[in-house]
Structure formats: structure tokens, C-alpha cells
mmCIF file of C-alpha atoms in Angstrom:
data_model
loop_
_atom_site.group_PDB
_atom_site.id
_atom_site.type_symbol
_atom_site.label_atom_id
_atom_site.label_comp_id
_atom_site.label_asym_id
_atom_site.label_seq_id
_atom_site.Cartn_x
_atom_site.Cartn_y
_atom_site.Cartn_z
ATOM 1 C CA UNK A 1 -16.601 -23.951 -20.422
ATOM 2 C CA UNK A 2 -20.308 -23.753 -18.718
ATOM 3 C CA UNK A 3 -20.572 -22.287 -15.158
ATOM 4 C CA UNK A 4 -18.156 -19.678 -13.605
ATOM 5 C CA UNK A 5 -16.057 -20.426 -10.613
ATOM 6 C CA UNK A 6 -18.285 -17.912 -8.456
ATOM 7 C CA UNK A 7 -17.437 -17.499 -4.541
ATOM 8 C CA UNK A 8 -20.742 -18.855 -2.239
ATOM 9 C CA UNK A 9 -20.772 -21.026 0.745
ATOM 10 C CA UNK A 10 -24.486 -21.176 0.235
ATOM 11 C CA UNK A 11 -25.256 -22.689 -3.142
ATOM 12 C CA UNK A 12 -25.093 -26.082 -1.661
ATOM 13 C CA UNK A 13 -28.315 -27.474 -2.249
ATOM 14 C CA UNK A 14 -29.156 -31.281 -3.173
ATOM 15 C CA UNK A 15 -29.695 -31.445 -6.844
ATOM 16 C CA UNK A 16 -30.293 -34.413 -9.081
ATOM 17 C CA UNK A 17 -27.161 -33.907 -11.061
ATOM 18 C CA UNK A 18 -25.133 -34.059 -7.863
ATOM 19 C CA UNK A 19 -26.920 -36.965 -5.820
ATOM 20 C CA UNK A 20 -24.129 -39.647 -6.105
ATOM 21 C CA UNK A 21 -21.817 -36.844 -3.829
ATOM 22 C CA UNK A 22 -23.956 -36.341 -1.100
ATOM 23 C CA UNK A 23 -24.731 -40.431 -0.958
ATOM 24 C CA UNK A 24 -21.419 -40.833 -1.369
ATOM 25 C CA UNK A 25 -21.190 -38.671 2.259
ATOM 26 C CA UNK A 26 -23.709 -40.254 3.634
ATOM 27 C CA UNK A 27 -22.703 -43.855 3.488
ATOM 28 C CA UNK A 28 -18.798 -43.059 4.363
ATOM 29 C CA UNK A 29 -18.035 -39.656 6.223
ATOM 30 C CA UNK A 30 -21.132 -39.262 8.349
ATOM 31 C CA UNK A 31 -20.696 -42.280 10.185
ATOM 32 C CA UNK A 32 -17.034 -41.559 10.223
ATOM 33 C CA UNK A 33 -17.793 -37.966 11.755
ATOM 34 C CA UNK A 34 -19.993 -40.086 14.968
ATOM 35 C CA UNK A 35 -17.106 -42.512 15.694
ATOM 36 C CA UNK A 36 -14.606 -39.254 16.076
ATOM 37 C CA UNK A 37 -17.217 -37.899 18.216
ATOM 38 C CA UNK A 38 -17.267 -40.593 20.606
ATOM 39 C CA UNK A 39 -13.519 -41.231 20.260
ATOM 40 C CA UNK A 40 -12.616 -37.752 20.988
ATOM 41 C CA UNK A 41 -15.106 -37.401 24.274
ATOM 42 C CA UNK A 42 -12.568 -40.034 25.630
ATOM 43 C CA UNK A 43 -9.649 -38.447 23.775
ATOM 44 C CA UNK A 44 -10.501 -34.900 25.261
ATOM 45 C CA UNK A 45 -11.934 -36.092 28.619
ATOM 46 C CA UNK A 46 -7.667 -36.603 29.549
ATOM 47 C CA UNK A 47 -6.823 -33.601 28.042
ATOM 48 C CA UNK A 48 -9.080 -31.621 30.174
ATOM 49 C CA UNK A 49 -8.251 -33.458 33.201
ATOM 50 C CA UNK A 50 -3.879 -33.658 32.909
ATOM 51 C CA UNK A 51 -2.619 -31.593 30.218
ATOM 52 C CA UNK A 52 -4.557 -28.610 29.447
ATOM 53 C CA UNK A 53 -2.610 -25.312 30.075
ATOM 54 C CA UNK A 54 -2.906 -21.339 29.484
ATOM 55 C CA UNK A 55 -1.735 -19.844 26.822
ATOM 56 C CA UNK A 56 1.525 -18.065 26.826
ATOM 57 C CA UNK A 57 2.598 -14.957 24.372
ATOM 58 C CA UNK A 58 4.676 -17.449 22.050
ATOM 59 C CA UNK A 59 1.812 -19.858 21.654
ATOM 60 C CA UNK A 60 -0.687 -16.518 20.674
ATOM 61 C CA UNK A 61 2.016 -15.518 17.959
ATOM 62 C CA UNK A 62 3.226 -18.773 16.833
ATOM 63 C CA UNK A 63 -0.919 -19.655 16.110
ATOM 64 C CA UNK A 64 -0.375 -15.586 14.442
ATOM 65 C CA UNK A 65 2.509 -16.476 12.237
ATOM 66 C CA UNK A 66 2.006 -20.362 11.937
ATOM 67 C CA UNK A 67 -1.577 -20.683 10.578
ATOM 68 C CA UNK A 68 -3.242 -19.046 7.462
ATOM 69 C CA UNK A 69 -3.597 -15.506 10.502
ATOM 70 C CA UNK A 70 0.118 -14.986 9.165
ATOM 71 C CA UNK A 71 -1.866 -13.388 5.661
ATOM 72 C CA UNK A 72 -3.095 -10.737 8.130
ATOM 73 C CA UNK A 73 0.134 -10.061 9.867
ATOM 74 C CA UNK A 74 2.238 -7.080 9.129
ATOM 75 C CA UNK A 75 5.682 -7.776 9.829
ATOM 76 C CA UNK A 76 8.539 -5.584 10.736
ATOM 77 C CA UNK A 77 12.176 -5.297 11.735
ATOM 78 C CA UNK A 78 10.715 -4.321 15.392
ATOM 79 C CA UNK A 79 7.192 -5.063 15.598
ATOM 80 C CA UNK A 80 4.244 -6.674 13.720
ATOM 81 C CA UNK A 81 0.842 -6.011 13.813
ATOM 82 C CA UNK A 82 -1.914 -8.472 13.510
ATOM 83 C CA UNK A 83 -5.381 -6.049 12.392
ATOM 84 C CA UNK A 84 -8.995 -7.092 11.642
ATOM 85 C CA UNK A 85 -12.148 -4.463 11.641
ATOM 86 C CA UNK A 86 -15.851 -4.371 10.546
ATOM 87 C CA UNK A 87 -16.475 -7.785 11.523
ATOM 88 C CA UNK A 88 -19.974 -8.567 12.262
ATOM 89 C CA UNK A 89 -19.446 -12.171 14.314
ATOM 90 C CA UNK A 90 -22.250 -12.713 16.943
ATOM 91 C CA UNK A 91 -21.983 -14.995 19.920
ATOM 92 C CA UNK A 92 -25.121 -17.204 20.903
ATOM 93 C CA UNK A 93 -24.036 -17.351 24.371
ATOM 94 C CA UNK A 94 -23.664 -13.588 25.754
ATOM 95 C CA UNK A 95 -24.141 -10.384 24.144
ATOM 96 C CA UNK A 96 -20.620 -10.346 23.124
ATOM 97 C CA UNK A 97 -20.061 -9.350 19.019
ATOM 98 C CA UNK A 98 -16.221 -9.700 17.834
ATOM 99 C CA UNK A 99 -16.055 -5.936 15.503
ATOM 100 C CA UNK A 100 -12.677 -5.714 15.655
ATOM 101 C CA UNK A 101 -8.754 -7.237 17.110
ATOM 102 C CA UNK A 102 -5.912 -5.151 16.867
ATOM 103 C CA UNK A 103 -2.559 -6.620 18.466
ATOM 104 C CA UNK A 104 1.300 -5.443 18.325
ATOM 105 C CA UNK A 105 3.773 -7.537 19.262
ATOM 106 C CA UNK A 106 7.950 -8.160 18.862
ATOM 107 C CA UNK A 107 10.461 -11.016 18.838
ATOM 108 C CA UNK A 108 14.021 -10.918 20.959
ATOM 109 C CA UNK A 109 17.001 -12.081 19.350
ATOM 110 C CA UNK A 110 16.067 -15.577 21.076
ATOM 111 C CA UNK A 111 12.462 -15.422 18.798
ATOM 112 C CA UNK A 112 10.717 -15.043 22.432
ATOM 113 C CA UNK A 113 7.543 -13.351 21.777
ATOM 114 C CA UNK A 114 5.955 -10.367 24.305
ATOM 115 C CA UNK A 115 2.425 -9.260 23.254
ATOM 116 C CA UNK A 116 2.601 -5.211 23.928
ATOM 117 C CA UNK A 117 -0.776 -4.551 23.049
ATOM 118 C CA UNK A 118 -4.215 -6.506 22.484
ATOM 119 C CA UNK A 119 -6.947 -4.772 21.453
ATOM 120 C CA UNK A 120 -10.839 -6.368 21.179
ATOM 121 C CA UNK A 121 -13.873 -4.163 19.894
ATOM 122 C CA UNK A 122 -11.570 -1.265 20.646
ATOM 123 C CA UNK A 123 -10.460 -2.071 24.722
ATOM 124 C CA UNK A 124 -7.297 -3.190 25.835
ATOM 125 C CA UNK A 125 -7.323 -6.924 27.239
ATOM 126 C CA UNK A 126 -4.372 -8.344 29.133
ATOM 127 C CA UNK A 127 -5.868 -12.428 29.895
ATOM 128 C CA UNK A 128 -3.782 -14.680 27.803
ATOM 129 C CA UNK A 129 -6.717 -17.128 27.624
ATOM 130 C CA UNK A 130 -8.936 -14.357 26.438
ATOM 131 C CA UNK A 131 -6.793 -13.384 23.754
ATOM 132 C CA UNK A 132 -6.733 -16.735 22.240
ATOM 133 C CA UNK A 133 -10.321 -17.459 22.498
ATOM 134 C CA UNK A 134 -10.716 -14.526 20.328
ATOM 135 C CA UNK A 135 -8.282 -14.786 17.683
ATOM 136 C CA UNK A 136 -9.479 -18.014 17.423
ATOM 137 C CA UNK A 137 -13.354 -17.506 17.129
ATOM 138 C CA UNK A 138 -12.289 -14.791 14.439
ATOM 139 C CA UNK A 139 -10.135 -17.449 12.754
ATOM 140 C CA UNK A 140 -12.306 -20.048 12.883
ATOM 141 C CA UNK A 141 -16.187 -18.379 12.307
ATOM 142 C CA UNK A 142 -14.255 -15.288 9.521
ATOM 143 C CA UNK A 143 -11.160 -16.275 8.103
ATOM 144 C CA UNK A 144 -11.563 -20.113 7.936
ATOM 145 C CA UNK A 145 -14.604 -19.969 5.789
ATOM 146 C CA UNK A 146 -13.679 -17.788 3.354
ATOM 147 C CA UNK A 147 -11.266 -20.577 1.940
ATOM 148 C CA UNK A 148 -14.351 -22.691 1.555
ATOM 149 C CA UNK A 149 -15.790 -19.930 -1.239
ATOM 150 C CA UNK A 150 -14.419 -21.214 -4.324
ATOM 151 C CA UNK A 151 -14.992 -24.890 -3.596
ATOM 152 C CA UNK A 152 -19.371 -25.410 -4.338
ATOM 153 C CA UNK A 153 -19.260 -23.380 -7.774
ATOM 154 C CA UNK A 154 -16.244 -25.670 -8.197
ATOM 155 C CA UNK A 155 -17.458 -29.170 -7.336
ATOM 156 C CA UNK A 156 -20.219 -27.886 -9.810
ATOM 157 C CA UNK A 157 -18.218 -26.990 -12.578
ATOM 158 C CA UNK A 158 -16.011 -30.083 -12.699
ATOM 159 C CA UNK A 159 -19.194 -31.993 -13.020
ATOM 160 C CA UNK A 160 -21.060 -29.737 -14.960
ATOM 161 C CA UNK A 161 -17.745 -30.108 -17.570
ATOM 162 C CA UNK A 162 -17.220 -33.524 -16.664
ATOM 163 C CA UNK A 163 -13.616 -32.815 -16.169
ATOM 164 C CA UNK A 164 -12.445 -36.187 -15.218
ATOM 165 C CA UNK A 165 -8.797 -35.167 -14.247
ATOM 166 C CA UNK A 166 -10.022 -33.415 -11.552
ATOM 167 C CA UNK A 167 -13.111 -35.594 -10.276
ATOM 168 C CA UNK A 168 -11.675 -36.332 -6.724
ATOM 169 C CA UNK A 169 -12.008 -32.621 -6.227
ATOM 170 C CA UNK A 170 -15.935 -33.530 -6.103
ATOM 171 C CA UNK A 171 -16.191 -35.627 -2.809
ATOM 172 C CA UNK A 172 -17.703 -34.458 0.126
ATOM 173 C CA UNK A 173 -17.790 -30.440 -0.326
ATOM 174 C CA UNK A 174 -21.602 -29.769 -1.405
ATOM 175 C CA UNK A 175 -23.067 -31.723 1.483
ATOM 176 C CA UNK A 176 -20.968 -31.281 4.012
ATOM 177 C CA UNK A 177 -21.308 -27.165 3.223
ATOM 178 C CA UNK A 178 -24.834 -28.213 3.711
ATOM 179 C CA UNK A 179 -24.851 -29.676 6.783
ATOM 180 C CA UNK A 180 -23.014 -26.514 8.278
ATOM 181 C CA UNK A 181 -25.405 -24.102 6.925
ATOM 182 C CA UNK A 182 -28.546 -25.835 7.298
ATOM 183 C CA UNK A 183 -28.319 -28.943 9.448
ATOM 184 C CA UNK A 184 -29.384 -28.578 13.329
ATOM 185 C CA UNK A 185 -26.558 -30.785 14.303
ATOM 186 C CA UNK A 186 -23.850 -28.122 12.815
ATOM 187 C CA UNK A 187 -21.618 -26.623 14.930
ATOM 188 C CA UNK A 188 -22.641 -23.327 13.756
ATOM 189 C CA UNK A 189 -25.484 -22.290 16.150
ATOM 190 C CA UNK A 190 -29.093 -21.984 14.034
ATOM 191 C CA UNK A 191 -31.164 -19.816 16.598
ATOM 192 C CA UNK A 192 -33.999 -21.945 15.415
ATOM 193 C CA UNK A 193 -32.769 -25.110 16.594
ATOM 194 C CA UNK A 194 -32.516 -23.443 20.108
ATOM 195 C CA UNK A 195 -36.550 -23.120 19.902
ATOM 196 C CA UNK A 196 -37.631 -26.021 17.422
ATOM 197 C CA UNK A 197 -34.930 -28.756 18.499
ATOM 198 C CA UNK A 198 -33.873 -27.712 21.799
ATOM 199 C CA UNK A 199 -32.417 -31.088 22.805
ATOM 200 C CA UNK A 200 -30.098 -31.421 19.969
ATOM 201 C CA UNK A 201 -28.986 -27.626 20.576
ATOM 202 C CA UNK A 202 -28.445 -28.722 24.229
ATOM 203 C CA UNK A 203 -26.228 -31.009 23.201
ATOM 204 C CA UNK A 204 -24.397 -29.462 20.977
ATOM 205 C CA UNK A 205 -23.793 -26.511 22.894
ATOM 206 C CA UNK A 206 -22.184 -29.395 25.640
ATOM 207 C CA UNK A 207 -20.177 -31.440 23.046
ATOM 208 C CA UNK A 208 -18.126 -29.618 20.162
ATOM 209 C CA UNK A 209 -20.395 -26.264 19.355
ATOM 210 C CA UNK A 210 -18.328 -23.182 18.193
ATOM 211 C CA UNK A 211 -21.160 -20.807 19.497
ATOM 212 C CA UNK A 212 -21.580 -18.360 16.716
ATOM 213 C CA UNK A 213 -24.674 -17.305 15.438
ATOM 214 C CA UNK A 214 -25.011 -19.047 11.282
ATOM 215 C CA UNK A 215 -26.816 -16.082 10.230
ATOM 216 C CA UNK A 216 -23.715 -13.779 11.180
ATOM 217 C CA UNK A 217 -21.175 -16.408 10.506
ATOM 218 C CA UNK A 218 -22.368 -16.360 6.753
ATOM 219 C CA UNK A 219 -22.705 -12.764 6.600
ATOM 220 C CA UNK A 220 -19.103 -12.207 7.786
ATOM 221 C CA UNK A 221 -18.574 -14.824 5.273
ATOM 222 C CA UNK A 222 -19.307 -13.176 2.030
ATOM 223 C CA UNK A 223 -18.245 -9.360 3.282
ATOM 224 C CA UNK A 224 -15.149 -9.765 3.870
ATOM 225 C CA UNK A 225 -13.596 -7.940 7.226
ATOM 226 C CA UNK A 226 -10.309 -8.635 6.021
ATOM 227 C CA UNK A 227 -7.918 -8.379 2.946
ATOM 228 C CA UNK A 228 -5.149 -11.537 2.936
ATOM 229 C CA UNK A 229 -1.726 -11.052 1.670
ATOM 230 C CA UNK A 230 -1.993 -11.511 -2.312
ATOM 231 C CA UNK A 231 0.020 -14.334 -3.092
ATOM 232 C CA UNK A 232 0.331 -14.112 -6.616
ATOM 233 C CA UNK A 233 2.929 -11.840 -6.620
ATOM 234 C CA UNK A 234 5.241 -13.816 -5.807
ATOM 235 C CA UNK A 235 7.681 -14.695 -2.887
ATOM 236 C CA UNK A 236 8.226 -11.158 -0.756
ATOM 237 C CA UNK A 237 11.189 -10.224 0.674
ATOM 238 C CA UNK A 238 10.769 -10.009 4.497
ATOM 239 C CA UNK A 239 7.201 -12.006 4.928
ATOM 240 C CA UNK A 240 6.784 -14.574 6.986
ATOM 241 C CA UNK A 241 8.329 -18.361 6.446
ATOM 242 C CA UNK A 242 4.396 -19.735 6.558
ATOM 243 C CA UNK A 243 3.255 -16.702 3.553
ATOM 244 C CA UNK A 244 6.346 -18.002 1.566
ATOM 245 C CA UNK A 245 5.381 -21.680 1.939
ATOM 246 C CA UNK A 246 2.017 -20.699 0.705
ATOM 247 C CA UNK A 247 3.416 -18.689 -2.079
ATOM 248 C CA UNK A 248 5.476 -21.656 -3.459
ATOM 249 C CA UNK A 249 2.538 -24.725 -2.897
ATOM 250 C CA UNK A 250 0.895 -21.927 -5.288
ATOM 251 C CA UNK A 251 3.236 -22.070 -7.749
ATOM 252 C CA UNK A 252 3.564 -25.705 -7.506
ATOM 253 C CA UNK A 253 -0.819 -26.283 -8.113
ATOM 254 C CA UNK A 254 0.310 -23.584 -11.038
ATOM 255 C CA UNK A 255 2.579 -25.692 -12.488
ATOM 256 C CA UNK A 256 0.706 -28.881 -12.201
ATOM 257 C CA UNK A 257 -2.892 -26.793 -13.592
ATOM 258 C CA UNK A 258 -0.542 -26.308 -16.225
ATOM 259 C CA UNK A 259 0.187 -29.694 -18.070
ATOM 260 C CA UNK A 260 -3.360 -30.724 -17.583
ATOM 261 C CA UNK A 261 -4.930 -27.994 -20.131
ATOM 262 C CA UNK A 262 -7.511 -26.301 -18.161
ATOM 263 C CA UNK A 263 -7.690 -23.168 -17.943
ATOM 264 C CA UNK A 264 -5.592 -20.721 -15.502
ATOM 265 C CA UNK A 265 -9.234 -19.423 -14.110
ATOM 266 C CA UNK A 266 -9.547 -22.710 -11.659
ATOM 267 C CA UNK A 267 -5.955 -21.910 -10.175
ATOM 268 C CA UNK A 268 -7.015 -19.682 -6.930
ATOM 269 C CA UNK A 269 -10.324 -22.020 -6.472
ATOM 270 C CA UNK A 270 -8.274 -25.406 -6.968
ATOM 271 C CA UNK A 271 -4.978 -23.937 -4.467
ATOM 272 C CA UNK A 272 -7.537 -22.491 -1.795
ATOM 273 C CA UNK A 273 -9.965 -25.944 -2.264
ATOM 274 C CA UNK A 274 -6.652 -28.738 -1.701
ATOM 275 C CA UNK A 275 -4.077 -26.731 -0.114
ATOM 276 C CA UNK A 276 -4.567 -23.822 1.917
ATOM 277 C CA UNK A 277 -8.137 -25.221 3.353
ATOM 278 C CA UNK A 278 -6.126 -28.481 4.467
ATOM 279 C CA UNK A 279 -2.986 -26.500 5.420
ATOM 280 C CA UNK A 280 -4.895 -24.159 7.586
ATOM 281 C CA UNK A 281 -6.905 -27.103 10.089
ATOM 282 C CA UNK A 282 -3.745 -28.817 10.197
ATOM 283 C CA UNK A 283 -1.758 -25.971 11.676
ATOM 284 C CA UNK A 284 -4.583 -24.467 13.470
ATOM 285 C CA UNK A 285 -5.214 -28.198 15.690
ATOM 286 C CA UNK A 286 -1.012 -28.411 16.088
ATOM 287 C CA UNK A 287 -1.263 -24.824 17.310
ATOM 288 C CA UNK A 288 -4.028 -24.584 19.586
ATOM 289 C CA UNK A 289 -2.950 -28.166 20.875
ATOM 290 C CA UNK A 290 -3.919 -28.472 24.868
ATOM 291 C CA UNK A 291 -4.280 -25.016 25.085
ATOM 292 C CA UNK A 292 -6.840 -23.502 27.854
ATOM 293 C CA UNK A 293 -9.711 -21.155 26.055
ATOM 294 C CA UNK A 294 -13.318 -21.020 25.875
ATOM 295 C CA UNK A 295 -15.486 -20.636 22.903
ATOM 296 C CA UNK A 296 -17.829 -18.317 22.479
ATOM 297 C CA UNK A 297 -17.933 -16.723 25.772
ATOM 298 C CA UNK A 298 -15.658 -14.113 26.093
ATOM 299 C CA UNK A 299 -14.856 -14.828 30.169
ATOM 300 C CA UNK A 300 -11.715 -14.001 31.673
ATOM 301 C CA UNK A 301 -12.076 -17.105 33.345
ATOM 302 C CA UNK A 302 -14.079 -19.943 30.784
ATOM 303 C CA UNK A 303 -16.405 -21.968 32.196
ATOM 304 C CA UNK A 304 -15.927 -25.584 32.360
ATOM 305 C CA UNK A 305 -18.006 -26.324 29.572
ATOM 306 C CA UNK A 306 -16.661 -23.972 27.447
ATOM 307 C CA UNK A 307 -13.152 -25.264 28.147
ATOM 308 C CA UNK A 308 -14.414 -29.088 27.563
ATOM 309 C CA UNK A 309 -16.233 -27.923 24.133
ATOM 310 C CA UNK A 310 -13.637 -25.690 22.611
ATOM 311 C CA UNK A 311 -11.480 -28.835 22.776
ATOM 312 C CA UNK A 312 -13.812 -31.178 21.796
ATOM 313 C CA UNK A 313 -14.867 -28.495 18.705
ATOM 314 C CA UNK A 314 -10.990 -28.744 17.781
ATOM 315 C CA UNK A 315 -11.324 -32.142 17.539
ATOM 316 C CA UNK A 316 -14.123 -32.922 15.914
ATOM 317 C CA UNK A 317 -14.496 -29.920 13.300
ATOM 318 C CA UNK A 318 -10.420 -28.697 13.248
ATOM 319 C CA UNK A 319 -8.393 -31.983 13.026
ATOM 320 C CA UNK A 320 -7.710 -32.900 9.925
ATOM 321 C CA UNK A 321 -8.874 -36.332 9.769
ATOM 322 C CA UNK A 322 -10.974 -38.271 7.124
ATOM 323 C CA UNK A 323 -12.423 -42.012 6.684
ATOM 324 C CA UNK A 324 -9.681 -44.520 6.462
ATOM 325 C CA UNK A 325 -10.764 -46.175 3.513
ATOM 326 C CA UNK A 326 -12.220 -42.449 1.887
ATOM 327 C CA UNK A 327 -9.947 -40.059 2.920
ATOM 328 C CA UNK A 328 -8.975 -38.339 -0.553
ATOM 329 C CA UNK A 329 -5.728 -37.415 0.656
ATOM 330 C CA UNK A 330 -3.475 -36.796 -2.619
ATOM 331 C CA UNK A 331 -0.730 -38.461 -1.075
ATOM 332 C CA UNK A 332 -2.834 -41.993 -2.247
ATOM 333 C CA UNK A 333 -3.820 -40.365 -5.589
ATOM 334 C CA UNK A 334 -1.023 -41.511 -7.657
ATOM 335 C CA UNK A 335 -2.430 -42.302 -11.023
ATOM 336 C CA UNK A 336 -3.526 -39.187 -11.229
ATOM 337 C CA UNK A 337 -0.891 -36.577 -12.375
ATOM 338 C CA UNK A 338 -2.291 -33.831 -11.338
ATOM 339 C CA UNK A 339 -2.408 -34.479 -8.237
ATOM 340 C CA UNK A 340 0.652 -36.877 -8.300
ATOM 341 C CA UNK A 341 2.882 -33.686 -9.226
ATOM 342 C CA UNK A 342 1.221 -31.279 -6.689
ATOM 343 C CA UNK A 343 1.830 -34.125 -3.467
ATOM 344 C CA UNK A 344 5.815 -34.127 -4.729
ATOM 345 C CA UNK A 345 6.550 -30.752 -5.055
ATOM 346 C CA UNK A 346 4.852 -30.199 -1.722
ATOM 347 C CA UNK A 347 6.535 -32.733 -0.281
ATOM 348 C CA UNK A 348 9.336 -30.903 -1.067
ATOM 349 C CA UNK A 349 8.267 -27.836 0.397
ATOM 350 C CA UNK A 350 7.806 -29.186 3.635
ATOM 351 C CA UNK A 351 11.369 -30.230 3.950
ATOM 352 C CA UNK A 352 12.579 -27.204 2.654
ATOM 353 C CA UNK A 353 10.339 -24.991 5.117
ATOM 354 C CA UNK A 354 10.343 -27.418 7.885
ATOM 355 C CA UNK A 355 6.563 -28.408 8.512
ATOM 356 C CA UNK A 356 4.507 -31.302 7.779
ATOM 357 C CA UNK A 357 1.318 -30.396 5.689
ATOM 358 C CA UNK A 358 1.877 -32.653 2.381
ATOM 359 C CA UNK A 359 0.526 -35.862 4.183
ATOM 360 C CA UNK A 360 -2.814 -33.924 5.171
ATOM 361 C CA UNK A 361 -3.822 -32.322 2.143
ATOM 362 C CA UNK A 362 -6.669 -33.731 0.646
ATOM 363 C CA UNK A 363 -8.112 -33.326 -2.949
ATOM 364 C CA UNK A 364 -11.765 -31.937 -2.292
ATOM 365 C CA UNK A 365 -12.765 -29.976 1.463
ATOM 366 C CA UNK A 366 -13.075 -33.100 3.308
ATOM 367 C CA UNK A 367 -12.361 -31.850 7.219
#
């Protein structure tokens, strides 16, 4: 069936074929994306001023074992260790370059967390605020995007195959993959726009930038610094509650790819395009929730405007939120079954497990 499901967050260009997506972007999340931006300045403006707080060791492993980090975390009877290296992540605003994070921490009988050790590019840190910024520029610039791979060769290949059952898979994805990697208002940093545009990049770097280089961003991107758990093996004794609630929504897009006749190869790309993409900016805003870090600077005390934009970044690029009237959530897709069966079984999962993803999952990368 025509074109392979091949992993690129590049091949995102406007073609003929694929117009009616990227107007289709234009006319209803754009505009959506400028009212959130003004809404959360307000929003974020009271956050900064009454509730924002430091970090404590439970918040830095409940983000660890509560977001899609917990497919990097080893986990034992006594400790667990969280381990990334050969990352090549490049900050815009000081010299800093995030190679490597190495942390070991435990649980008491109570499930209160004590970091023992935190390790970045190889020397011991100890500020609380430090260690979140940095898990969470490696989350956000490494392991994020790598769940955006599968989803341009797929938007292509539905249309390409004109698979109807799975057409709301199409929205969005191609152009707004576009406007991160090549627009000057992304909040990926294009050293360019600092020369070129240096207004817009002034504002940016004010408002909601994450303040990584896009040249490194989309080099860590495609060579990998990281290996996630394999979830196809099944449930694993002894892994974490969020890797086993993965593990089953999994089985349950299996099950659903199933009936539909399509074949098993758009599994990983269809699970990793409407569940683990949505799954992973829902947790990641509850988690990271009024918490005090910079972005991008790497200061054991973040500057005010790094403070202001790493919230208003979470906001605008991490909540998962979507046009009322074009949101693609599957929870409103019910005459399809495809997604129809996918929304119930996860539904079910989340009472099961405890968490509340199912209502934010969307049917094509829309956040």
C-alpha cells in the first residue's frame, strides 16, 4: 500500500496533494494558538506572582515516573536510576550543551522520594530547581519529539491511500511540524531569526521560547540519545504503573487496528501519533504545574524571565488544549469505530490505573 511509514520530523513541506490540511490550520488552530497566548500572559502573570514554588525531590520523581521519562527509568527494589548520554542539545542563551543526566534515587515505605545523586554533563548538582530545568529541557527538546517521528510519513500515507477510516489522523500534523522547524515564530530558537528577524526573536525569547538551538534540537531528534522501554512485549513484572498503562492503551489501539483491516505496520506510528504524544503533554503540564525552573539557562538561581517564559512555554506549547469547535479529541469521534473502541477501552484504563488521559487524547498531533 504506496509510501512506508518512515520516521522524519522534517518531511513537512506544503505540497499540492496536502493543501486542504495546512488551510485547514490556518483558518482554525492558528488563531486558536494567539488567543492562548494572550490568555495565558494573564493566566501565568498570577502564577508567577502567588503560587509558583521550588521543586521538591517527589515532584522531580513523580515528573520521572509519571510522564513518558518513566520509559527511561530503571526501577528496583531499592533504587532506580533515571540515565541519558550522547545527547547533543544546545542552549541559545549560554554556552551550556545538555550531553548527559544520570540520577539515582529511592522511595520509603511512605513512597517519599530522596534524590541521592544528580548528575549533568558528568558533575554532581544539588539545586532542586536546576535539576528540573534539566530533565525537563531533555524531555521536552529529546524525548518529546521523537513521538512526533511516525506522524508526517503517516498523515501522508493515509492520504496517499485514501484510507478514510483513519482521515482524522490527518489534521494539523504537517503544518504545524512546519511551523516548528521552519517558522521564526517557533519556539524552537532558529539562530537566523536572531540576525534576520530580531524583533520577533526578542519576543519570543520574552514570551513562551524553550531556548534550544532547531539545528541541534532536530539532530538530537533523529539520533537517538536514548533507548525507551519496548512495549511490545508485553506488561513486565515490576515496571512502573505509568509503563503498564502504556503497555495496555497499546494493546487496546492493537485491538481496535485490528477489526479495521489495515495492516499491523501502522500500529507503533498510529499508538505513538494518538496516545502516547497526547498522554505525554498532558502529564508533563499536571507535573510541572507551578513549579519554579528556568528554561534554557542552566542558573542556580533563574532569572525572572526565564521563570515567566518556562511557564508561559508550558502553557502555550505543553497544555494539551485544542480549538473548541476543532479539537479532534476521540472522545467526540463516535461514528467512527476505530476510534470509538480505542476512547472506551482507554477510558477504562484510566479508572483502572487511576489517571485521567482518555479525555485529552486526540486523533492526529494537535498540541
Amino acid at each position: 500500500m504506496g509510501r512506508l511509514i518512515k520516521q522524519s520530523i522534517v518531511n513537512c513541506d506544503f505540497e499540492e496533494k496536502y493543501k486542504w490540511i495546512f488551510w485547514e490550520h490556518k483558518l482554525f488552530q492558528a488563531p486558536w494558538m494567539i488567543a492562548k497566548l494572550v490568555a495565558g500572559l494573564i493566566y501565568n502573570f498570577v502564577i508567577y506572582l502567588f503560587i509558583l514554588k521550588e521543586p521538591t525531590d517527589d515532584d522531580i520523581v513523580d515528573y520521572l515516573e509519571n510522564t513518558t521519562m518513566a520509559l527511561l527509568v530503571n526501577s528496583g527494589s531499592n533504587r532506580s536510576t533515571f540515565e541519558v548520554e550522547d545527547c547533543q542539545l544546545k542552549s541559545c542563551l549560554s554556552s551550556a550543551t545538555v550531553k548527559s543526566i544520570k540520577i539515582v534515587f529511592k522511595k520509603d515505605a511512605r513512597g517519599r522520594a530522596t534524590i541521592e545523586a544528580f548528575h549533568l554533563n558528568g558533575e554532581k548538582i544539588a539545586n532542586r530547581c536546576l535539576m528540573m530545568e534539566a530533565i525537563f529541557f531533555y524531555h521536552t527538546a529529546s524525548a518529546h519529539p521523537k513521538f512526533h517521528l511516525y506522524s508526517n510519513s503517516l498523515t501522508k500515507y493515509i492520504v496517499d491511500n485514501n484510507i478514510s477510516a483513519l482521515l482524522p489522523s490527518t489534521k494539523t500534523s504537517l503544518p504545524l511540524h512546519n511551523a516548528l522547524t521552519r517558522s521564526p515564530t517557533s519556539p524552537v530558537t532558529d539562530m537566523r531569526t536572531r540576525t534576520e528577524k530580531p524583533w520577533i526573536h526578542r519576543f519570543i525569547t520574552r514570551v513562551y521560547s524553550v531556548e534550544i538551538t532547531r539545528e541541534s534540537l532536530i539532530a538530537e531528534t533523529l539520533k537517538p540519545s536514548c533507548t525507551f522501554k519496548d512495549l511490545s512485549q508485553g506488561i513486565v513484572e515490576g515496571s512502573l504503573s505509568f509503563v503498564r498503562y502504556l503497555t495496555e492503551c497499546r494493546m487496546a489501539v492493537e485491538k481496535s487496528l485490528s477489526h479495521t483491516g489495515l495492516p499491523n505496520e501502522l500500529l507503533d506510528p498510529l499508538f505513538y501519533h494518538i496516545i502516547v504524544h497526547a498522554v505525554d503533554h498532558a502529564s508533563c503540564y499536571a507535573q510541572t504545574w507551578g513549579l519554579k525552573f528556568g528554561v534554557g539557562e542552566f542558573l542556580d538561581e533563574p532569572s525572572r524571565v526565564s521563570l515567566f517564559r518556562s511557564l508561559m512555554f508550558r502553557w502555550q506549547m505543553t497544555k494539551p488544549s485544542s480549538p473548541p469547535i476543532w479539537s479532534n479529541k476521540i472522545k467526540y469521534i463516535k461514528k467512527n469505530p476505530f476510534y470509538a473502541e480505542i476512547y472506551e477501552e482507554v477510558k477504562r484504563l484510566d479508572a483502572k490505573y487511576e489517571v485521567n488521559f482518555a479525555d485529552f487524547i486526540t486523533a492526529s498531533i494537535m498540541y
